Tab-separated table of C-alpha atoms in Angstrom:
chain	number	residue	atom	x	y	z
A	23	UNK	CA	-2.246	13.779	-21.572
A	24	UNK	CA	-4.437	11.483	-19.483
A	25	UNK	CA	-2.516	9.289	-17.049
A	26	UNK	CA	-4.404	5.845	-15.554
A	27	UNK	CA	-5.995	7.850	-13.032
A	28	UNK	CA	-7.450	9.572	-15.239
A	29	UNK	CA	-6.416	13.016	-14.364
A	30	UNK	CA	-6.889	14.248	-17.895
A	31	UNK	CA	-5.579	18.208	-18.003
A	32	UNK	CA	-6.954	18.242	-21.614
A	33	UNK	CA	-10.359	17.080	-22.270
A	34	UNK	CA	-11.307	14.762	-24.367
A	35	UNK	CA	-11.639	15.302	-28.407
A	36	UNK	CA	-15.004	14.220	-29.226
A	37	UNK	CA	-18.034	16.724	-27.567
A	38	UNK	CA	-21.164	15.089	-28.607
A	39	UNK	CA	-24.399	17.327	-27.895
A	40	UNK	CA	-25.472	20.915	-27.826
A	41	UNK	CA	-25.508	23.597	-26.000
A	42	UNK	CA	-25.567	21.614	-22.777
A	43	UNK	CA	-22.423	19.670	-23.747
A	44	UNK	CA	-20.571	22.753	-24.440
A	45	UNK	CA	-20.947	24.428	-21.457
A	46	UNK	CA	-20.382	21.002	-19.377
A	47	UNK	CA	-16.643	20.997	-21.246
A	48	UNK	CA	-16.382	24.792	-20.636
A	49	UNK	CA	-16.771	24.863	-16.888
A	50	UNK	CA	-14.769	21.654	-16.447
A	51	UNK	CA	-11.697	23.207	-18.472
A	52	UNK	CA	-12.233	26.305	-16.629
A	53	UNK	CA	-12.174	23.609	-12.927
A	54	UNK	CA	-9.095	21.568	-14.246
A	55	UNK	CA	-7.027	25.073	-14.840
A	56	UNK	CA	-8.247	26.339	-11.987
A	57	UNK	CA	-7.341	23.325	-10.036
A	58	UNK	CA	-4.178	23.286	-11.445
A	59	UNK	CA	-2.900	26.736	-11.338
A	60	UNK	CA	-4.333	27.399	-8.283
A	61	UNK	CA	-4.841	24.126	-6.108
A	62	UNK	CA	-8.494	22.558	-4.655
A	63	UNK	CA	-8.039	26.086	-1.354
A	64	UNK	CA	-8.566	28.813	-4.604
A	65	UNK	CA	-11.123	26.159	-6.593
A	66	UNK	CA	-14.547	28.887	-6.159
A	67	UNK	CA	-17.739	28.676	-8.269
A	68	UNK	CA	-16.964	32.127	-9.356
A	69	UNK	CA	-14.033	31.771	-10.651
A	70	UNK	CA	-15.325	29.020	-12.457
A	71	UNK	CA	-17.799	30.727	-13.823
A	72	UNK	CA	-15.759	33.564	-14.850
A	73	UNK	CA	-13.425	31.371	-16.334
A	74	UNK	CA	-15.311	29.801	-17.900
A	75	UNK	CA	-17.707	32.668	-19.426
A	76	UNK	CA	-20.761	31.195	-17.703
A	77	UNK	CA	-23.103	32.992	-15.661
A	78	UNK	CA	-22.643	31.954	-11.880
A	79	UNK	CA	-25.997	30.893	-11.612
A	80	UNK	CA	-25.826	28.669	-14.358
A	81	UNK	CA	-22.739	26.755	-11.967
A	82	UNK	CA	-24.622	26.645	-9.018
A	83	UNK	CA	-28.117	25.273	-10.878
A	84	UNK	CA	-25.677	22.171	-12.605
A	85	UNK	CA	-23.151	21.478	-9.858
A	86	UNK	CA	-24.178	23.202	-6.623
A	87	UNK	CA	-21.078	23.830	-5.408
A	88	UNK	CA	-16.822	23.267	-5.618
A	89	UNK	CA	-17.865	19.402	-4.379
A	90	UNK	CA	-20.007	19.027	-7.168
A	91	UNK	CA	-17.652	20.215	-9.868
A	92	UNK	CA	-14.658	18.069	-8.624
A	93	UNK	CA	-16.951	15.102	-8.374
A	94	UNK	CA	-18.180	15.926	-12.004
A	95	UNK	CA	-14.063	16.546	-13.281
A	96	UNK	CA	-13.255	13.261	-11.873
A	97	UNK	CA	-16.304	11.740	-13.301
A	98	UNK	CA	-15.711	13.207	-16.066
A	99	UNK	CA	-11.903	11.563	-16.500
A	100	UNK	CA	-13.674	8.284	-16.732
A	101	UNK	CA	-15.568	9.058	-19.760
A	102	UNK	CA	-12.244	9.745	-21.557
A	103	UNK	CA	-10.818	7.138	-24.061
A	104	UNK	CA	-8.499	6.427	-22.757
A	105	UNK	CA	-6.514	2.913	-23.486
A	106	UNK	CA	-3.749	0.806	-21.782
A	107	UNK	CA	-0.512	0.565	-23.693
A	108	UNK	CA	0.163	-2.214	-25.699
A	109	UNK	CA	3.784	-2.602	-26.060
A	110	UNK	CA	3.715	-6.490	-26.694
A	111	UNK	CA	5.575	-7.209	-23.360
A	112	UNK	CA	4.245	-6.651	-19.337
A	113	UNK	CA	7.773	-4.379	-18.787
A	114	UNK	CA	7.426	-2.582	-21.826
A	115	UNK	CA	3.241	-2.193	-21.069
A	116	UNK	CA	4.268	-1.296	-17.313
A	117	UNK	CA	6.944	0.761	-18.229
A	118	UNK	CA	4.390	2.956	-20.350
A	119	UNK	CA	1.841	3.011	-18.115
A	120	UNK	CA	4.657	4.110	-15.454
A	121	UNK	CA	5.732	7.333	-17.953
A	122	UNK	CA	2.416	8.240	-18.221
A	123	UNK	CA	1.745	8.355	-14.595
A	124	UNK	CA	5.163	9.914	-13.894
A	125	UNK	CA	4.639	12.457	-16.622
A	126	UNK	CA	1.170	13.532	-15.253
A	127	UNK	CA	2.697	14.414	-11.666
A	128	UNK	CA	6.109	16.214	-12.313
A	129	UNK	CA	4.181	18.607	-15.134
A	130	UNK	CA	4.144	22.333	-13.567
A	131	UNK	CA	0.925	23.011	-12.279
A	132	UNK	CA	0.057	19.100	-12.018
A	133	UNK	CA	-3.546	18.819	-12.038
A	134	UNK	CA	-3.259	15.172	-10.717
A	135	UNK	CA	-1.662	15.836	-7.875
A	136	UNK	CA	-4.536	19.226	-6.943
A	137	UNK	CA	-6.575	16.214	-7.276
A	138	UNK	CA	-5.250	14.144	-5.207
A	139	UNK	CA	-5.005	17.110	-2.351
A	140	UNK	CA	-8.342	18.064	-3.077
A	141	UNK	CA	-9.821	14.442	-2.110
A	142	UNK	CA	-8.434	14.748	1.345
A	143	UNK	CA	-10.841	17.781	1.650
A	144	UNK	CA	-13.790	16.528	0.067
A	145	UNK	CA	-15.028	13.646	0.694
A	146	UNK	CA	-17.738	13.626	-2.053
A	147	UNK	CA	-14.469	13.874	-4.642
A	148	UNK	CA	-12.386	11.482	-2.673
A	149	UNK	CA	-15.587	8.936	-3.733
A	150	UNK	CA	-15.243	10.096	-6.926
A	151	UNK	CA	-11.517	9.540	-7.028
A	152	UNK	CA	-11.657	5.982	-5.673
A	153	UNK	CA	-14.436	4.845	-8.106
A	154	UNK	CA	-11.665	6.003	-11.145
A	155	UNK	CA	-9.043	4.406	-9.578
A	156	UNK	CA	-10.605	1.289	-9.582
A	157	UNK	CA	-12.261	1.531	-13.128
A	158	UNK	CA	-8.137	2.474	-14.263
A	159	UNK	CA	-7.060	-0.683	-12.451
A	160	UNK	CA	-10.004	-3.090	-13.957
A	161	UNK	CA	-8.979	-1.399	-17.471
A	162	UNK	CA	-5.349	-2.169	-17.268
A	163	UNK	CA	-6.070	-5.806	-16.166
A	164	UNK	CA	-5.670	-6.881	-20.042
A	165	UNK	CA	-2.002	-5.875	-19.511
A	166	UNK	CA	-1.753	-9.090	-17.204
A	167	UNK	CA	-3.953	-11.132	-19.189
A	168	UNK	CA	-1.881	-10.758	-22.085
A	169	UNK	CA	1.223	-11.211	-20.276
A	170	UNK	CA	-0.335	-14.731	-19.294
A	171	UNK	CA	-1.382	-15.511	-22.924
A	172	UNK	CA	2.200	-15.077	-24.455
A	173	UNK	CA	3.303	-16.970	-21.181
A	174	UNK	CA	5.406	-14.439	-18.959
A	175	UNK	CA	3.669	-15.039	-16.128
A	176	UNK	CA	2.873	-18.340	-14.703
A	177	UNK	CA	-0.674	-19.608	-15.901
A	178	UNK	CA	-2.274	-19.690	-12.567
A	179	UNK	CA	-4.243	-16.747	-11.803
A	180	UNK	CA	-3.167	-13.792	-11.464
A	181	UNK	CA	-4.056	-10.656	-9.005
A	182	UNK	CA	-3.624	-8.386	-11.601
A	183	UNK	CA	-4.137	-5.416	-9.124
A	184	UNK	CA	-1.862	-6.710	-7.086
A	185	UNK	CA	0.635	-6.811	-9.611
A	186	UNK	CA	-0.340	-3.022	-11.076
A	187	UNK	CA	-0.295	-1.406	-7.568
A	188	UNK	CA	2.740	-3.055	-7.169
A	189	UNK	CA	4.577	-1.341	-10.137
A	190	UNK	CA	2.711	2.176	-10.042
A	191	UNK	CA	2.718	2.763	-6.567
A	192	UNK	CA	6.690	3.480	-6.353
A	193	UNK	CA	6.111	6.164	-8.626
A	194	UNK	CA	3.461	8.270	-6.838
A	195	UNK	CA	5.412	7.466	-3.292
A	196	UNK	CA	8.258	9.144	-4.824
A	197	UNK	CA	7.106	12.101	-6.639
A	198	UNK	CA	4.018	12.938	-4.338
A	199	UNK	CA	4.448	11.391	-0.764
A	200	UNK	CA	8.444	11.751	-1.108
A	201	UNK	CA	8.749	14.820	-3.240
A	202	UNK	CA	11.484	13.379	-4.849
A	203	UNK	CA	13.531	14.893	-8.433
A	204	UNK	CA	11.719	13.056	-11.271
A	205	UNK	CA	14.248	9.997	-12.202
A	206	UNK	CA	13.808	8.976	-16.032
A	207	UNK	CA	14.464	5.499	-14.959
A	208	UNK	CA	12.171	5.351	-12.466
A	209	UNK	CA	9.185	4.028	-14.907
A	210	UNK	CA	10.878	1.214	-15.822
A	211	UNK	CA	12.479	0.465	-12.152
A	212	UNK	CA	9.824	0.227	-10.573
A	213	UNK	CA	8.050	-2.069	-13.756
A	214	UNK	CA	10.465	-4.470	-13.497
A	215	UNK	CA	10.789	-4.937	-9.952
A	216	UNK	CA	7.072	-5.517	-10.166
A	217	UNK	CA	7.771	-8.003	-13.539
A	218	UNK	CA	10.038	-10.017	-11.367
A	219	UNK	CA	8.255	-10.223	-8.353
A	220	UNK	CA	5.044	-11.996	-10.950
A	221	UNK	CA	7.624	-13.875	-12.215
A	222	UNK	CA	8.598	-15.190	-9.053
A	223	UNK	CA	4.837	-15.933	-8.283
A	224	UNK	CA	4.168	-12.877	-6.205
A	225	UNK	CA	0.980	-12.046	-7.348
A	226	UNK	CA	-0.601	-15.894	-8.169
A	227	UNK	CA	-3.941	-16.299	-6.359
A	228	UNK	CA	-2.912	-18.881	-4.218
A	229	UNK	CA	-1.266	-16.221	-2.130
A	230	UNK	CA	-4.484	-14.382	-1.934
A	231	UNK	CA	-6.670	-17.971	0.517
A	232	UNK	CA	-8.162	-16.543	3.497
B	16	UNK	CA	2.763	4.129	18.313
B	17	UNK	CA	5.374	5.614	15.793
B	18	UNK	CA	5.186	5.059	12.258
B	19	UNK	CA	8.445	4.845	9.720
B	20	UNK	CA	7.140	8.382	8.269
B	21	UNK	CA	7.932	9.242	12.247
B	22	UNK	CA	4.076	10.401	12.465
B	23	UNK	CA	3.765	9.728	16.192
B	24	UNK	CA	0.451	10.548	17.675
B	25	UNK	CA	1.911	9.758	21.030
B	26	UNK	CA	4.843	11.646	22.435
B	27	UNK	CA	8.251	10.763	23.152
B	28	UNK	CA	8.670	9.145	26.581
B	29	UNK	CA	11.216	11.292	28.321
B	30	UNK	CA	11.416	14.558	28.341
B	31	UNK	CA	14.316	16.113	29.380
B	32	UNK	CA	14.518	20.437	29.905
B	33	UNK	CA	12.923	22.087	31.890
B	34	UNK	CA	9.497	24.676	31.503
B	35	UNK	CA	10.837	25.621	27.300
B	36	UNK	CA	10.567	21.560	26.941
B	37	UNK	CA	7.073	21.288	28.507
B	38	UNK	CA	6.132	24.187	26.908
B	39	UNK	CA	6.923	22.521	23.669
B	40	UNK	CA	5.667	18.863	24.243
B	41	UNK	CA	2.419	20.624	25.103
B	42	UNK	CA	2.015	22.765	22.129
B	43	UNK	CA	3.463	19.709	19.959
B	44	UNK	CA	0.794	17.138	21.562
B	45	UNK	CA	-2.130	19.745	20.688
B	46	UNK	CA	-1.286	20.423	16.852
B	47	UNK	CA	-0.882	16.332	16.786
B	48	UNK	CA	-4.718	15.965	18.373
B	49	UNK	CA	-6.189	18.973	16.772
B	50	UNK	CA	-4.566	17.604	12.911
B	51	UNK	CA	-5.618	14.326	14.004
B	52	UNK	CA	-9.270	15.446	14.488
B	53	UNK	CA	-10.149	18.628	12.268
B	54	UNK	CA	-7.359	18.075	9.988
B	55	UNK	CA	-5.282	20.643	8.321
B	56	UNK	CA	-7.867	22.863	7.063
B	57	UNK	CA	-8.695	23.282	10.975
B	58	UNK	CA	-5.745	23.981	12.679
B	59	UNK	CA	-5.236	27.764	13.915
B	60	UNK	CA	-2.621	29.383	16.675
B	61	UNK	CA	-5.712	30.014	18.680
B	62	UNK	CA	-6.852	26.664	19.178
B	63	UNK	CA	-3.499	24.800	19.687
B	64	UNK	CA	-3.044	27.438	22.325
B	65	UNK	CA	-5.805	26.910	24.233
B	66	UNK	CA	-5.475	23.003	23.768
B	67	UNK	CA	-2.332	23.102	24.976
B	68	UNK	CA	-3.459	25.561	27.874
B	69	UNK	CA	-0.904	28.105	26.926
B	70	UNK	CA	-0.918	31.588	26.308
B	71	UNK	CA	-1.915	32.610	22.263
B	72	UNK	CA	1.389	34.992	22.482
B	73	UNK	CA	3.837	32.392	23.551
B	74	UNK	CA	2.856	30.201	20.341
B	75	UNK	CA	2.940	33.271	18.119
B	76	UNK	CA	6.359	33.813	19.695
B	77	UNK	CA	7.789	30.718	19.278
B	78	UNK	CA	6.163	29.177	16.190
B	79	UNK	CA	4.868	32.251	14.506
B	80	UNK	CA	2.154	30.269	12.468
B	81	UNK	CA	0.553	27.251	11.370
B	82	UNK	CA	3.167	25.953	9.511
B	83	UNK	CA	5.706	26.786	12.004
B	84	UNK	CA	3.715	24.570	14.313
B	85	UNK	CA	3.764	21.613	11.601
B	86	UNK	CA	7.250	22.321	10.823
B	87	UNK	CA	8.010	21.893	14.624
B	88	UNK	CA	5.796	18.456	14.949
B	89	UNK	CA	7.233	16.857	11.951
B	90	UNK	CA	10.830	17.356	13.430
B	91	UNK	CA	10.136	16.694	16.823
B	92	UNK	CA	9.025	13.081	14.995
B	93	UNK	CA	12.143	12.857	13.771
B	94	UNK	CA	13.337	13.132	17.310
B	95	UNK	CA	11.535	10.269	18.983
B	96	UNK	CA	13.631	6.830	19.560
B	97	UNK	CA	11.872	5.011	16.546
B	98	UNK	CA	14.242	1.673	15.416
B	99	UNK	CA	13.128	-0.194	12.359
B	100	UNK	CA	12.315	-4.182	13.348
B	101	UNK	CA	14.464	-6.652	13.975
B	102	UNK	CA	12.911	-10.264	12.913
B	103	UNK	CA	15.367	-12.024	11.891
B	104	UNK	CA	14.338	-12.454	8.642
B	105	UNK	CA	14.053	-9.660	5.331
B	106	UNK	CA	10.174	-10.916	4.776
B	107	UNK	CA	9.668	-10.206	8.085
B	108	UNK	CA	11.131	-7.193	8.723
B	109	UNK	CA	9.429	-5.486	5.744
B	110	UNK	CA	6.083	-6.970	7.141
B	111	UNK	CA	6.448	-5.546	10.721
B	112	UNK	CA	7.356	-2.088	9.025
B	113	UNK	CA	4.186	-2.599	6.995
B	114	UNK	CA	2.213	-3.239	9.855
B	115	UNK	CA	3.066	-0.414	11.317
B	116	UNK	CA	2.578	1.650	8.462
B	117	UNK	CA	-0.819	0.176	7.980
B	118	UNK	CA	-1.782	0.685	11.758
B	119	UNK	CA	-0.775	4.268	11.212
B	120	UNK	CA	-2.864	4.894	8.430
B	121	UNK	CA	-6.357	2.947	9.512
B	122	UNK	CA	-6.624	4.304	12.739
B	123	UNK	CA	-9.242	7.236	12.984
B	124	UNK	CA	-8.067	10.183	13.146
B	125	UNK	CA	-5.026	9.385	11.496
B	126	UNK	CA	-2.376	11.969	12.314
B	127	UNK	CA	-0.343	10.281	9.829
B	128	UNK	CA	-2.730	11.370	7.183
B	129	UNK	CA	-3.711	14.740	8.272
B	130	UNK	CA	0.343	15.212	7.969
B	131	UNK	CA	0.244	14.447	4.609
B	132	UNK	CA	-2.742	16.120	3.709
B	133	UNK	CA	-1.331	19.480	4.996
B	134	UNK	CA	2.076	18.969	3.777
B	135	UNK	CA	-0.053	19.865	-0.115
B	136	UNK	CA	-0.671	23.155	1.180
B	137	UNK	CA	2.538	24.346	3.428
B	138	UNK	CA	5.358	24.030	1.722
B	139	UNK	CA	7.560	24.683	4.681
B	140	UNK	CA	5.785	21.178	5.608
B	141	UNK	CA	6.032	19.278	2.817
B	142	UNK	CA	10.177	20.043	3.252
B	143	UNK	CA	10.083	18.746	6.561
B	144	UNK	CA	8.358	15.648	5.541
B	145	UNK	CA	10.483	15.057	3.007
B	146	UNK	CA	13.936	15.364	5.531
B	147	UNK	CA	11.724	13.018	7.700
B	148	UNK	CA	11.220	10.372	5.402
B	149	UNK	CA	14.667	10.740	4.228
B	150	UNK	CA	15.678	10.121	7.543
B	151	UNK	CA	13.370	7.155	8.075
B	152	UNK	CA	14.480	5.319	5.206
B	153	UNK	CA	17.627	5.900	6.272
B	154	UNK	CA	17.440	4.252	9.622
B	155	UNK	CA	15.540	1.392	7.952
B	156	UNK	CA	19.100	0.377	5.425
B	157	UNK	CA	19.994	-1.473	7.742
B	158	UNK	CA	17.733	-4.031	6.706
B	159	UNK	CA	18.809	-4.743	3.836
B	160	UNK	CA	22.255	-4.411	5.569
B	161	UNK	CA	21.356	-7.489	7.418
B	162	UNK	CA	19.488	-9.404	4.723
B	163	UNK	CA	22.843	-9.304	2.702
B	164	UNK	CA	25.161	-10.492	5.985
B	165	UNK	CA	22.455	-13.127	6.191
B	166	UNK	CA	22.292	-14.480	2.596
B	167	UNK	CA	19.354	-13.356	1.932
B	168	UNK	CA	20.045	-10.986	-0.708
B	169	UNK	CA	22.550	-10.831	-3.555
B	170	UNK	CA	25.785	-9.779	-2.311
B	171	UNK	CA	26.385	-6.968	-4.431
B	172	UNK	CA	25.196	-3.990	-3.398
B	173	UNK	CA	21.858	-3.398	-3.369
B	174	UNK	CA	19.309	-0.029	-3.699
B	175	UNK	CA	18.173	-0.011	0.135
B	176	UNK	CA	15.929	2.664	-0.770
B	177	UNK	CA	14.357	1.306	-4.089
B	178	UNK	CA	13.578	-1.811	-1.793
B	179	UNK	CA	12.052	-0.510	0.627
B	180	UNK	CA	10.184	1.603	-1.099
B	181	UNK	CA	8.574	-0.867	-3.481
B	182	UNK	CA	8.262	-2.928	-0.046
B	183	UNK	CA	6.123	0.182	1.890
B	184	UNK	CA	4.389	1.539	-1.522
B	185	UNK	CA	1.773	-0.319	-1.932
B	186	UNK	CA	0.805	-0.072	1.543
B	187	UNK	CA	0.741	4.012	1.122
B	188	UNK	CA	-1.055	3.090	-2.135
B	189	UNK	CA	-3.737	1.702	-1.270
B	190	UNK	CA	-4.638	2.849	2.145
B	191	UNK	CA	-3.713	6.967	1.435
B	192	UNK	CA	-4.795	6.985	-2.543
B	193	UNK	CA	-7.294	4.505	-3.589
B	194	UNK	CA	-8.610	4.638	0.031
B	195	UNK	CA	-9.310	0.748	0.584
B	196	UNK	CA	-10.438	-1.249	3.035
B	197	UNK	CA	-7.726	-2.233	5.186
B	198	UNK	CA	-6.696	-6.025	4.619
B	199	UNK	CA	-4.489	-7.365	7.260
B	200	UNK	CA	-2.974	-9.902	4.566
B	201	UNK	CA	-1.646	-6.432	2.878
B	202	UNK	CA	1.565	-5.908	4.932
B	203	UNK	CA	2.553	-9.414	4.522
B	204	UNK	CA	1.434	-9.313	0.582
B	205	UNK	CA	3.622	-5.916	-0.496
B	206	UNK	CA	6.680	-7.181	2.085
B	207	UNK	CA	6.825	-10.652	0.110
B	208	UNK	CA	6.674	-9.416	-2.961
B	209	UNK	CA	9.563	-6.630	-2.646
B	210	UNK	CA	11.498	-9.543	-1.209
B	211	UNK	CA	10.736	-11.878	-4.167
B	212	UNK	CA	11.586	-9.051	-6.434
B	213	UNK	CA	15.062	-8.270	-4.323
B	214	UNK	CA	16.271	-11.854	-4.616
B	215	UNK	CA	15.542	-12.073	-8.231
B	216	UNK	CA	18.229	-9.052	-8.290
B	217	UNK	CA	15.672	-6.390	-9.142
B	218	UNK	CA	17.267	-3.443	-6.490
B	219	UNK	CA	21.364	-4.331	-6.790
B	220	UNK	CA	22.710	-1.326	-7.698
B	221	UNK	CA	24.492	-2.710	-11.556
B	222	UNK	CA	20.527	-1.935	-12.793
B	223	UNK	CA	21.796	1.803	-11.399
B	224	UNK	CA	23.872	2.488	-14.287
B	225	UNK	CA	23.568	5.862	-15.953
C-alpha cells in the first residue's frame, strides 16, 4: 500500500543489486515497522539494527543516525512505482487517490502518520518529507491534464496543485489534525467538492496574477 | 491573537479569581512560551515552574505532568472570547478565518504548531484538541447560518462542517504538511474555492445520504 505521499509500509517489489541493496531494504523495513509500531520517540539505531539483523555499526557507517534513516525511508518512498489512478474521470481519479490516502492513515499502526510526527522533530526528515510531497503532487498533475483533454475542466490553465490540495487536504484534516472516525464517503466528498469548485473555475490561472 | 483551533499565544484579557486564577494564567502562559520555543519534546514540570516563577510542587499538585499541563492550555483556549468574523459576505468570512489561521501558523514559534506536534505523542492532548476543534467549528456554523439567510447558499441545509473544512484545509495543508512558503493570496484562494464549491451544492446535506 503506498499512498501519494508516498508513505509506502511495504517496500517496493523489485530489489536490484547485491549485497548492498539487500541490506538497504532490510534496515528500512526494519525503520518503517519500527516507526510504525512504535512512533519516530522509540525509532533507535539499535533497534534498527537488531531488527533488522545488521550489525549496529554497519547503521551508523550508512546512515549516521535516526535523521539519516528517516531521511533515507522517505527518500526511499520516492523511488517506489508508484502511479496515479486512472479511472477515466477527475472524481473517479480523485476519489481513488482520496481512498488511498484515507486508507494509509486509519491502518493500525499508520506509518504515514509516525511520519508525519516524526518531521516535526527532525528537520532533516521534514526536508525529506516536503521534497515527496511535491514530487506526489507534480506526479498526479496528469490527473488534471486529462481532465482538460476530455474537457471537464475549462481549457484555460489549470493550477493543478491547487486543485489536488484542494481535494486531499480534507482528508488528512480529518483523520490526522481532527482525529475524526474514518467516513467511507469521505474520499469521494471531499473529490467532488474539489471537482466542482474546477468546474466553477476555482483553480484557472487567472486567479493565480500577482 | 487567537486562532479558530483556539491556539492563543496570548492570554485571555480578564481574569477573574483570585491567587488559584493567577496561579493558573501563569503556569498556562509558561507551557504556551516554553511549547512555542523548545517545542514539545522540551517541555518539563521543572521548567514551566520556574517560568512561571512558581513553586515545582504546586504544578505537580495541580497538573501532575506534562500532559496535564497541555491538557489544561488547550482548554483554557477553549475558554478565551474567540467569535468567528463577521464580513458580511461567505467569501469573506472564510478568508478572515483563513487569515487568521495562516497568521497562526507562520509566525515563529508557532504555538499553534508545537500544539499539534505534541498532541502525536499525548494522547490525553490529542483528545483535548479534538473537543477544541469541535468546539471551534462549532462556533464558526454560524457562517454558513448567515450565508443561507443571505442567499448566498442553497437553502437546503447545508454540511457547515464539510464547508468549512474544505474552506480551512488547504490552509492547514500546506502551511503544517507540505511546509510552504506562506502566500498571502492563500487565504483568499482556499476561502473562494470552498465557496464556489458550496454554491454549486457540493456541502447540502441530500449528498449526506447513507
Amino acid at each position: 500500500m503506498t499512498d501519494p505521499a508516498g508513505t509506502s509500509v511495504t517496500s517496493p517489489g523489485s530489489r536490484p543489486g547485491g549485497r548492498t541493496a539487500r541490506v538497504r531494504a532490510q534496515v528500512l523495513d526494519a525503520v518503517r515497522a519500527e516507526l510504525a509500531e512504535n512512533g519516530h520517540d522509540g525509532l533507535t539505531v539499535e533497534g534498527v539494527a537488531a531488527r533488522a539483523g545488521v550489525h549496529r555499526a554497519t547503521v551508523y557507517r550508512r546512515w549516521r543516525d535516526v535523521g539519516g534513516l528517516l531521511v533515507d525511508v522517505i527518500e526511499a518512498a520516492g523511488e517506489t512505482d508508484w502511479r496515479p489512478p486512472d479511472t477515466g474521470s477527475l472524481l473517479g481519479d480523485l476519489t481513488a487517490l482520496n481512498q488511498e490516502i484515507q486508507e494509509s492513515l486509519v491502518v493500525r499502526p499508520s506509518f504515514a502518520v509516525a511520519l508525519m510526527a516524526a518531521s516535526f522533530h527532525s528537520e532533516r526528515a521534514s526536508q525529506a518529507q516536503t521534497r515527496l510531497w511535491a514530487d506526489r503532487y507534480a506526479q498526479c498533475a496528469v490527473l488534471v491534464e486529462r481532465a482538460v483533454e476530455r474537457g471537464e475542466l475549462p481549457a484555460r490553465e489549470t493550477d493543478a496543485q491547487g486543485l489536488l490540495v484542494a481535494a486531499t487536504a480534507p482528508v488528512y484534516h480529518r483523520l490526522v489534525l481532527l482525529r475524526s472516525a474514518p467516513d467511507p464517503r469521505l474520499p469521494e466528498q471531499a473529490a467532488s467538492a474539489a471537482v466542482l469548485a474546477a468546474a466553477a473555475g476555482a483553480f484557472t490561472v487567472r486567479r493565480e496574477r500577482t
